[in-house]
Short mmCIF file of C-alpha atoms in Angstrom, two decimals:
data_model
loop_
_atom_site.label_atom_id
_atom_site.label_comp_id
_atom_site.label_asym_id
_atom_site.label_seq_id
_atom_site.Cartn_x
_atom_site.Cartn_y
_atom_site.Cartn_z
CA MET A 1 3.51 -8.69 25.36
CA ALA A 2 3.63 -4.90 25.52
CA VAL A 3 2.05 -3.11 22.57
CA PRO A 4 4.56 -0.72 20.95
CA ASP A 5 3.49 2.86 20.31
CA HIS A 6 4.53 3.27 16.67
CA ALA A 7 3.28 6.86 16.40
CA ALA A 8 5.41 7.81 19.38
CA ALA A 9 8.40 6.03 17.82
CA THR A 10 8.16 8.02 14.60
CA GLU A 11 7.92 11.30 16.53
CA GLU A 12 10.82 10.39 18.79
CA LEU A 13 13.03 9.36 15.86
CA ARG A 14 11.93 11.97 13.31
CA ALA A 15 14.93 14.32 13.60
CA TRP A 16 17.33 11.35 13.67
CA GLN A 17 15.72 9.91 10.53
CA GLN A 18 15.77 13.22 8.66
CA ALA A 19 19.48 13.59 9.35
CA LEU A 20 20.16 10.09 8.02
CA ARG A 21 17.92 10.51 4.98
CA ALA A 22 19.96 13.57 3.97
CA GLN A 23 23.01 11.27 3.63
CA PHE A 24 21.57 9.40 0.61
CA PRO A 25 22.30 11.38 -2.58
CA ILE A 26 20.02 9.29 -4.79
CA VAL A 27 17.10 9.91 -2.43
CA THR A 28 17.60 13.64 -1.93
CA GLY A 29 18.45 14.09 -5.61
CA HIS A 30 15.05 12.77 -6.75
CA PRO A 31 12.45 14.41 -4.48
CA ASP A 32 9.57 13.44 -6.79
CA LEU A 33 10.39 9.73 -6.62
CA VAL A 34 9.81 7.40 -3.68
CA TYR A 35 11.99 4.28 -3.49
CA LEU A 36 10.09 1.42 -1.84
CA ASP A 37 12.12 -1.59 -2.98
CA SER A 38 14.83 -1.94 -0.34
CA ALA A 39 14.21 -5.68 0.02
CA ALA A 40 15.59 -5.98 -3.52
CA THR A 41 18.54 -3.65 -2.91
CA ALA A 42 19.23 -0.86 -0.45
CA GLN A 43 20.38 2.62 -1.41
CA LYS A 44 23.87 3.75 -0.42
CA PRO A 45 24.79 6.54 2.00
CA ARG A 46 27.44 9.10 1.13
CA ALA A 47 29.91 7.41 3.50
CA VAL A 48 29.84 4.22 1.43
CA LEU A 49 30.19 6.11 -1.86
CA ASP A 50 33.12 8.06 -0.45
CA ALA A 51 34.80 4.90 0.82
CA VAL A 52 34.53 3.33 -2.63
CA GLN A 53 36.06 6.37 -4.33
CA THR A 54 38.83 6.60 -1.73
CA TYR A 55 39.73 2.93 -2.13
CA LEU A 56 39.76 3.08 -5.93
CA THR A 57 41.83 6.27 -6.03
CA THR A 58 44.35 5.49 -3.28
CA THR A 59 44.70 1.74 -2.71
CA ASN A 60 43.17 -0.38 -5.48
CA ALA A 61 45.17 -3.60 -6.00
CA ASN A 62 44.77 -7.35 -5.81
CA ALA A 63 44.73 -9.06 -2.41
CA GLY A 64 47.24 -11.71 -1.38
CA ARG A 65 49.18 -11.45 -4.64
CA GLY A 66 51.76 -8.70 -4.22
CA THR A 67 54.35 -7.25 -1.87
CA TYR A 68 54.03 -3.57 -2.75
CA THR A 69 52.17 -1.07 -0.59
CA TRP A 70 48.80 -1.01 -2.36
CA ALA A 71 48.62 -4.82 -2.48
CA ASN A 72 49.55 -5.07 1.19
CA ARG A 73 46.90 -2.50 2.13
CA THR A 74 44.27 -4.40 0.16
CA THR A 75 45.25 -7.71 1.75
CA THR A 76 44.97 -6.11 5.17
CA LEU A 77 41.60 -4.61 4.22
CA VAL A 78 40.20 -8.04 3.34
CA GLU A 79 41.50 -9.69 6.50
CA GLN A 80 40.25 -6.87 8.73
CA ALA A 81 36.89 -6.99 6.94
CA ARG A 82 36.42 -10.56 8.18
CA ASP A 83 36.84 -9.34 11.74
CA ARG A 84 34.49 -6.42 11.01
CA VAL A 85 31.74 -8.80 9.94
CA LYS A 86 32.21 -10.84 13.10
CA ARG A 87 31.98 -7.74 15.30
CA PHE A 88 28.91 -6.48 13.47
CA LEU A 89 27.16 -9.80 14.06
CA GLY A 90 28.22 -9.97 17.71
CA ASP A 91 30.20 -13.17 17.19
CA PRO A 92 30.57 -14.81 20.63
CA ALA A 93 33.59 -16.91 19.57
CA PRO A 94 35.45 -15.04 16.79
CA GLU A 95 38.64 -17.02 17.34
CA ARG A 96 36.87 -20.18 16.13
CA SER A 97 34.54 -18.90 13.40
CA SER A 98 35.35 -17.90 9.83
CA VAL A 99 34.03 -15.44 7.24
CA HIS A 100 34.07 -16.13 3.51
CA PHE A 101 33.22 -13.30 1.10
CA THR A 102 30.85 -14.04 -1.78
CA SER A 103 28.95 -12.18 -4.48
CA GLY A 104 25.81 -12.23 -2.32
CA ALA A 105 23.43 -14.45 -0.40
CA THR A 106 22.62 -16.66 -3.37
CA GLU A 107 26.25 -17.60 -3.96
CA GLY A 108 26.80 -17.92 -0.22
CA LEU A 109 24.00 -20.44 0.20
CA ARG A 110 25.17 -22.35 -2.86
CA THR A 111 28.70 -22.44 -1.44
CA VAL A 112 27.43 -24.07 1.74
CA GLY A 113 25.29 -26.51 -0.24
CA ARG A 114 27.94 -27.34 -2.84
CA ASP A 115 31.24 -27.28 -0.96
CA TRP A 116 30.35 -28.17 2.63
CA LEU A 117 27.09 -30.11 2.85
CA PRO A 118 28.17 -33.16 0.77
CA ARG A 119 31.02 -33.76 3.22
CA PHE A 120 28.55 -33.71 6.12
CA LEU A 121 25.76 -35.97 4.90
CA THR A 122 25.55 -39.74 4.52
CA ASP A 123 23.03 -42.01 2.86
CA GLY A 124 19.58 -41.65 4.42
CA ASP A 125 20.14 -38.21 5.98
CA GLU A 126 17.53 -35.44 5.76
CA ILE A 127 17.54 -31.71 4.97
CA VAL A 128 14.69 -29.41 5.96
CA VAL A 129 14.04 -26.92 3.15
CA PRO A 130 11.92 -23.71 3.48
CA VAL A 131 9.80 -24.34 0.39
CA ALA A 132 7.80 -21.08 0.66
CA ASP A 133 10.80 -18.81 1.17
CA HIS A 134 13.13 -17.21 -1.38
CA GLN A 135 14.21 -19.51 -4.19
CA ALA A 136 17.84 -18.80 -3.27
CA ASN A 137 17.29 -20.76 -0.05
CA ILE A 138 15.64 -23.69 -1.82
CA SER A 139 17.59 -24.46 -5.00
CA PRO A 140 21.02 -24.95 -3.29
CA TRP A 141 19.66 -27.83 -1.24
CA GLU A 142 17.98 -29.40 -4.28
CA GLU A 143 21.29 -29.09 -6.13
CA ALA A 144 23.10 -30.70 -3.20
CA ARG A 145 20.70 -33.64 -3.25
CA ARG A 146 21.31 -34.18 -6.98
CA GLN A 147 25.06 -33.88 -6.48
CA LEU A 148 25.01 -36.48 -3.72
CA ALA A 149 22.76 -38.79 -5.73
CA ARG A 150 25.36 -38.84 -8.51
CA GLN A 151 27.81 -40.05 -5.87
CA GLY A 152 25.45 -42.79 -4.74
CA VAL A 153 24.39 -40.98 -1.57
CA HIS A 154 20.63 -40.50 -1.28
CA VAL A 155 19.26 -37.84 1.07
CA LYS A 156 15.70 -36.70 1.63
CA LEU A 157 14.41 -33.14 1.48
CA LEU A 158 11.75 -32.43 4.10
CA PRO A 159 9.52 -29.41 3.41
CA MET A 160 9.51 -26.89 6.24
CA PRO A 161 6.04 -26.80 7.83
CA TYR A 162 4.27 -23.41 7.84
CA GLN A 163 1.34 -21.95 9.68
CA GLN A 164 -1.38 -21.61 7.08
CA ALA A 165 -2.77 -18.25 8.15
CA SER A 166 0.41 -16.28 8.77
CA GLY A 167 3.17 -17.85 6.68
CA ASP A 168 5.31 -18.28 9.81
CA TYR A 169 7.20 -21.50 10.49
CA ASP A 170 5.21 -24.08 12.42
CA HIS A 171 7.80 -24.88 15.07
CA THR A 172 5.61 -27.52 16.73
CA ALA A 173 5.16 -29.41 13.47
CA LEU A 174 8.89 -29.02 12.74
CA ALA A 175 9.70 -30.74 16.04
CA ASP A 176 7.40 -33.60 15.00
CA ILE A 177 9.11 -34.24 11.65
CA ALA A 178 12.72 -33.67 12.75
CA GLY A 179 14.55 -36.78 13.85
CA PRO A 180 18.08 -38.16 14.32
CA ARG A 181 18.63 -38.23 10.54
CA THR A 182 17.67 -34.54 10.19
CA ARG A 183 21.17 -33.19 9.72
CA CYS A 184 20.67 -29.75 8.18
CA VAL A 185 17.88 -27.17 8.48
CA ALA A 186 17.72 -24.20 6.10
CA VAL A 187 15.79 -21.22 7.47
CA THR A 188 15.13 -17.54 6.79
CA HIS A 189 15.50 -14.78 9.36
CA VAL A 190 12.98 -12.31 7.89
CA HIS A 191 10.58 -13.45 5.19
CA HIS A 192 11.00 -11.51 1.96
CA VAL A 193 7.27 -11.56 1.13
CA TYR A 194 5.42 -11.61 4.46
CA GLY A 195 7.95 -9.44 6.32
CA GLY A 196 7.74 -11.56 9.44
CA ASP A 197 10.57 -12.38 11.81
CA MET A 198 10.55 -16.17 11.52
CA ASN A 199 11.44 -16.72 15.22
CA ILE A 200 14.71 -18.49 14.55
CA HIS A 201 15.44 -18.76 18.27
CA ARG A 202 12.80 -21.51 18.37
CA ILE A 203 14.39 -23.60 15.63
CA ARG A 204 17.13 -25.12 17.77
CA ARG A 205 14.65 -26.36 20.34
CA ALA A 206 12.57 -27.92 17.56
CA VAL A 207 15.40 -29.76 15.75
CA GLY A 208 17.71 -30.71 18.60
CA PRO A 209 21.33 -29.93 19.48
CA ASP A 210 23.11 -31.69 16.61
CA ALA A 211 21.40 -30.46 13.44
CA VAL A 212 23.19 -27.74 11.48
CA ILE A 213 21.14 -24.56 10.97
CA CYS A 214 21.88 -22.40 7.92
CA LEU A 215 20.34 -18.94 8.18
CA ASP A 216 19.47 -16.74 5.20
CA ALA A 217 19.85 -13.26 6.71
CA ALA A 218 19.48 -11.28 3.48
CA GLN A 219 16.48 -9.34 4.82
CA SER A 220 17.80 -8.86 8.36
CA VAL A 221 21.47 -7.85 8.20
CA GLY A 222 21.44 -4.07 7.82
CA HIS A 223 17.76 -3.83 8.71
CA LEU A 224 17.68 -4.90 12.36
CA PRO A 225 20.09 -6.13 15.02
CA VAL A 226 21.43 -9.60 14.20
CA GLU A 227 23.04 -11.03 17.33
CA LEU A 228 24.71 -14.41 16.97
CA SER A 229 24.67 -14.95 20.71
CA ARG A 230 20.87 -15.24 20.46
CA LEU A 231 20.85 -17.36 17.31
CA ASP A 232 22.30 -20.84 17.62
CA ALA A 233 22.93 -20.98 13.88
CA ASP A 234 25.93 -22.60 12.22
CA PHE A 235 25.90 -20.48 9.07
CA VAL A 236 24.68 -16.91 8.55
CA VAL A 237 24.57 -15.78 4.93
CA PHE A 238 23.81 -12.26 3.71
CA SER A 239 24.11 -9.92 0.74
CA GLY A 240 26.11 -6.72 1.00
CA HIS A 241 23.93 -4.81 -1.47
CA LYS A 242 20.89 -5.22 0.79
CA ALA A 243 22.98 -3.87 3.68
CA MET A 244 23.94 -0.64 1.83
CA ALA A 245 27.18 -1.97 0.31
CA LEU A 246 27.84 -2.42 -3.42
CA PRO A 247 26.22 -5.15 -5.53
CA GLY A 248 28.37 -8.25 -5.86
CA SER A 249 29.34 -8.33 -2.19
CA GLY A 250 28.21 -10.62 0.60
CA ALA A 251 29.47 -13.06 3.19
CA VAL A 252 29.09 -16.46 4.78
CA TRP A 253 29.77 -16.54 8.51
CA ALA A 254 30.52 -20.09 9.72
CA ARG A 255 30.49 -21.03 13.40
CA GLN A 256 32.83 -23.98 12.77
CA ALA A 257 31.31 -26.02 15.59
CA ARG A 258 29.20 -28.78 14.00
CA GLY A 259 30.33 -31.00 11.17
CA PRO A 260 33.51 -30.67 9.09
CA GLU A 261 35.36 -27.40 8.72
CA PHE A 262 33.74 -24.99 6.29
CA ALA A 263 36.28 -24.29 3.57
CA PRO A 264 34.98 -23.34 0.12
CA GLY A 265 36.43 -25.57 -2.58
CA GLY A 266 38.36 -24.69 -5.68
CA TRP A 267 40.95 -22.05 -6.42
CA SER A 268 40.40 -18.75 -4.64
CA GLY A 269 40.48 -16.09 -7.32
CA THR A 270 40.54 -12.33 -7.08
CA PRO A 271 38.14 -11.13 -4.40
CA ASN A 272 35.75 -8.24 -4.99
CA THR A 273 38.01 -5.88 -3.10
CA VAL A 274 36.01 -2.71 -3.80
CA GLY A 275 32.85 -4.54 -2.75
CA ILE A 276 34.53 -5.58 0.47
CA ALA A 277 35.67 -1.99 1.08
CA SER A 278 32.07 -0.85 0.57
CA LEU A 279 30.82 -3.52 2.97
CA VAL A 280 33.16 -2.35 5.74
CA ALA A 281 31.97 1.23 5.22
CA ALA A 282 28.33 0.12 5.23
CA LEU A 283 28.71 -1.83 8.47
CA ASP A 284 30.43 1.17 10.06
CA TRP A 285 27.59 3.42 8.91
CA LEU A 286 24.91 1.03 10.16
CA ASP A 287 26.57 0.74 13.56
CA GLY A 288 26.72 4.51 13.78
CA ALA A 289 23.07 4.89 12.81
CA GLY A 290 21.99 2.10 15.15
CA THR A 291 20.26 -0.98 13.74
CA GLU A 292 17.90 -1.05 16.73
CA ARG A 293 16.61 2.41 15.79
CA ILE A 294 16.49 1.49 12.10
CA GLU A 295 14.27 -1.46 13.01
CA ARG A 296 12.01 0.69 15.18
CA TRP A 297 11.59 3.19 12.36
CA THR A 298 10.83 0.71 9.57
CA VAL A 299 8.51 -1.37 11.75
CA ALA A 300 6.62 1.82 12.66
CA LEU A 301 6.28 2.76 8.98
CA ALA A 302 5.04 -0.73 8.15
CA ALA A 303 2.48 -0.46 10.96
CA ARG A 304 1.34 2.90 9.60
CA LEU A 305 0.80 1.32 6.18
CA THR A 306 -0.91 -1.88 7.31
CA GLU A 307 -3.17 -0.02 9.76
CA ALA A 308 -4.57 1.97 6.85
CA LEU A 309 -4.69 -0.91 4.35
CA ARG A 310 -6.77 -3.08 6.67
CA HIS A 311 -9.57 -0.50 6.41
CA LEU A 312 -9.51 -0.53 2.60
CA ASP A 313 -11.66 -3.41 1.35
CA ALA A 314 -10.04 -3.34 -2.09
CA TYR A 315 -6.74 -4.65 -0.73
CA GLU A 316 -5.56 -7.99 0.63
CA VAL A 317 -2.39 -7.85 2.75
CA LEU A 318 -0.39 -11.07 2.68
CA GLY A 319 0.93 -12.76 5.79
CA CYS A 320 -0.25 -12.52 9.38
CA ARG A 321 -3.65 -10.79 9.45
CA THR A 322 -3.54 -10.05 13.18
CA SER A 323 -0.41 -7.92 12.73
CA LEU A 324 -2.16 -5.37 10.53
CA ALA A 325 -3.46 -3.11 13.29
CA ALA A 326 -1.03 -0.52 14.63
CA ASP A 327 -1.86 -1.67 18.18
CA SER A 328 -1.41 -5.38 17.40
CA PRO A 329 0.37 -7.26 20.20
CA VAL A 330 1.87 -9.88 17.85
CA GLN A 331 5.22 -9.85 16.08
CA ARG A 332 5.40 -6.88 13.70
CA ARG A 333 6.36 -6.88 10.02
CA GLN A 334 10.00 -5.95 9.57
CA GLY A 335 9.59 -3.13 7.08
CA ILE A 336 8.05 -5.32 4.35
CA VAL A 337 4.36 -5.09 3.40
CA THR A 338 3.03 -7.13 0.48
CA PHE A 339 -0.51 -6.82 -0.85
CA ARG A 340 -2.87 -7.27 -3.78
CA HIS A 341 -5.71 -5.19 -5.15
CA ARG A 342 -8.82 -7.30 -5.56
CA ASP A 343 -9.61 -5.93 -9.03
CA ILE A 344 -6.36 -4.50 -10.46
CA ASP A 345 -3.64 -6.88 -11.64
CA SER A 346 -0.51 -6.53 -9.50
CA GLY A 347 1.71 -5.82 -12.51
CA ASP A 348 -0.66 -3.10 -13.64
CA LEU A 349 -0.79 -1.70 -10.11
CA GLY A 350 3.00 -1.48 -10.10
CA PHE A 351 2.95 0.59 -13.29
CA ILE A 352 0.18 2.80 -11.91
CA LEU A 353 2.13 3.44 -8.73
CA PHE A 354 5.27 4.32 -10.70
CA SER A 355 3.25 6.83 -12.70
CA HIS A 356 2.70 8.53 -9.35
CA GLY A 357 6.41 8.34 -8.47
CA PHE A 358 6.44 5.16 -6.35
CA MET A 359 9.00 2.44 -7.08
CA VAL A 360 7.73 -0.91 -5.77
CA ARG A 361 8.22 -4.58 -6.64
CA SER A 362 5.26 -6.19 -8.41
CA ASP A 363 5.69 -9.86 -9.35
CA SER A 364 6.14 -13.26 -7.63
CA HIS A 365 9.17 -12.05 -5.61
CA CYS A 366 11.23 -15.19 -6.38
CA GLN A 367 9.18 -17.16 -3.86
CA GLY A 368 9.43 -20.95 -3.81
CA GLY A 369 6.87 -23.27 -5.32
CA ALA A 370 4.95 -23.71 -2.07
CA GLY A 371 4.48 -19.95 -1.74
CA GLU A 372 1.93 -17.55 -3.18
CA LYS A 373 0.41 -18.56 -6.52
CA SER A 374 -0.44 -15.03 -7.71
CA ASP A 375 1.72 -11.95 -8.14
CA SER A 376 1.56 -9.15 -5.60
CA VAL A 377 2.92 -5.70 -4.85
CA ARG A 378 5.68 -5.43 -2.26
CA VAL A 379 6.55 -2.26 -0.39
CA SER A 380 9.89 -2.62 1.40
CA LEU A 381 11.20 0.15 3.60
CA HIS A 382 14.45 1.45 4.99
CA VAL A 383 15.65 4.29 7.13
CA TYR A 384 15.57 6.81 4.26
CA ASN A 385 11.81 6.39 3.87
CA SER A 386 9.55 8.86 5.66
CA THR A 387 6.07 9.00 7.13
CA GLU A 388 5.18 11.55 4.46
CA GLU A 389 6.04 9.04 1.74
CA ILE A 390 3.81 6.41 3.35
CA ASP A 391 0.97 8.91 3.57
CA ARG A 392 1.43 9.87 -0.10
CA LEU A 393 1.32 6.20 -1.06
CA LEU A 394 -1.83 5.64 0.98
CA SER A 395 -3.48 8.60 -0.68
CA VAL A 396 -2.92 7.02 -4.10
CA LEU A 397 -3.98 3.54 -2.95
CA THR A 398 -7.14 4.96 -1.39
CA THR A 399 -8.03 6.65 -4.66
CA LEU A 400 -7.54 3.38 -6.55
CA GLY A 401 -9.59 1.49 -3.96
#
């Protein structure tokens, strides 16, 4: 595997990044503050803010419930937004798949678990659950098991096996536990604590051709290229607000190839039309910026941070240790670096960093019960973050060390 030159990447992309950074009013309007919590929610470029204002001042109406011009425009917006999501994800068979809009990844995963999974499983079936990932990709499958049990159908939850040292999935061990009754496998594209790409392309080989794979892409959509042609997943779920759209927006993409048709149950109420308008604008902006370049930039910043932290004895970086060096040949962290100070409580460290102008996440990060037992500080990056901000952060961390 070729070793990427992260320093060269930041120099090559510097002018491009500076031009994009200037498009975020909340970033440029607060030069003394450094936002390092994009894994929780991403900031919004001017194009998204403008699209929201334009929609609300020219078109705002309910979708599918009127015959006048504004209602028709909104209905068309929602339908075209489904196609926009498919194009953004590189859907290889858009005529077969479907897109359902949700309030975010959590609701999307619950929709799959509540409305689709019970129609797919029978007594004795198994679900693989990523017990050290985000709680949003654990609780829906536990809820589904309880729902089925009330109906007299008993299914088993199998904990996803992990590699102890890195936090990555253990694909070999997964192949050993998966069998003909393993009907659904819940996985995460990019881990929200360790920052690692979880190598989803290896999941299909491990679980066989018939198991349904549900992918939590909350930390990948909008942060790196997500290409469905390379991911043999049946569901891809993501949050709009982590992809630079408004809060309360998100989507479930369904391949519609394995199992019954995915059709969310219940009455379909008023959709979040302004959220959908913001999502279309965000996807347009991301395509224009180039998710491949966004990934190169954030991975290079993460390498800059971990390279320095590995030389500071006061800090423990979570996840794969061999990926800390800037010249590491292994899979890089996708713009997420989580660490602890050996003497300072993580909550206290978060307050200290904010006193210096740095906004980070410092808690348990909603990780499942099989994850980390102690709180930590998470730095999560996006295209509006700069090398200068990383160097300022390192200066403060070095002083504390």
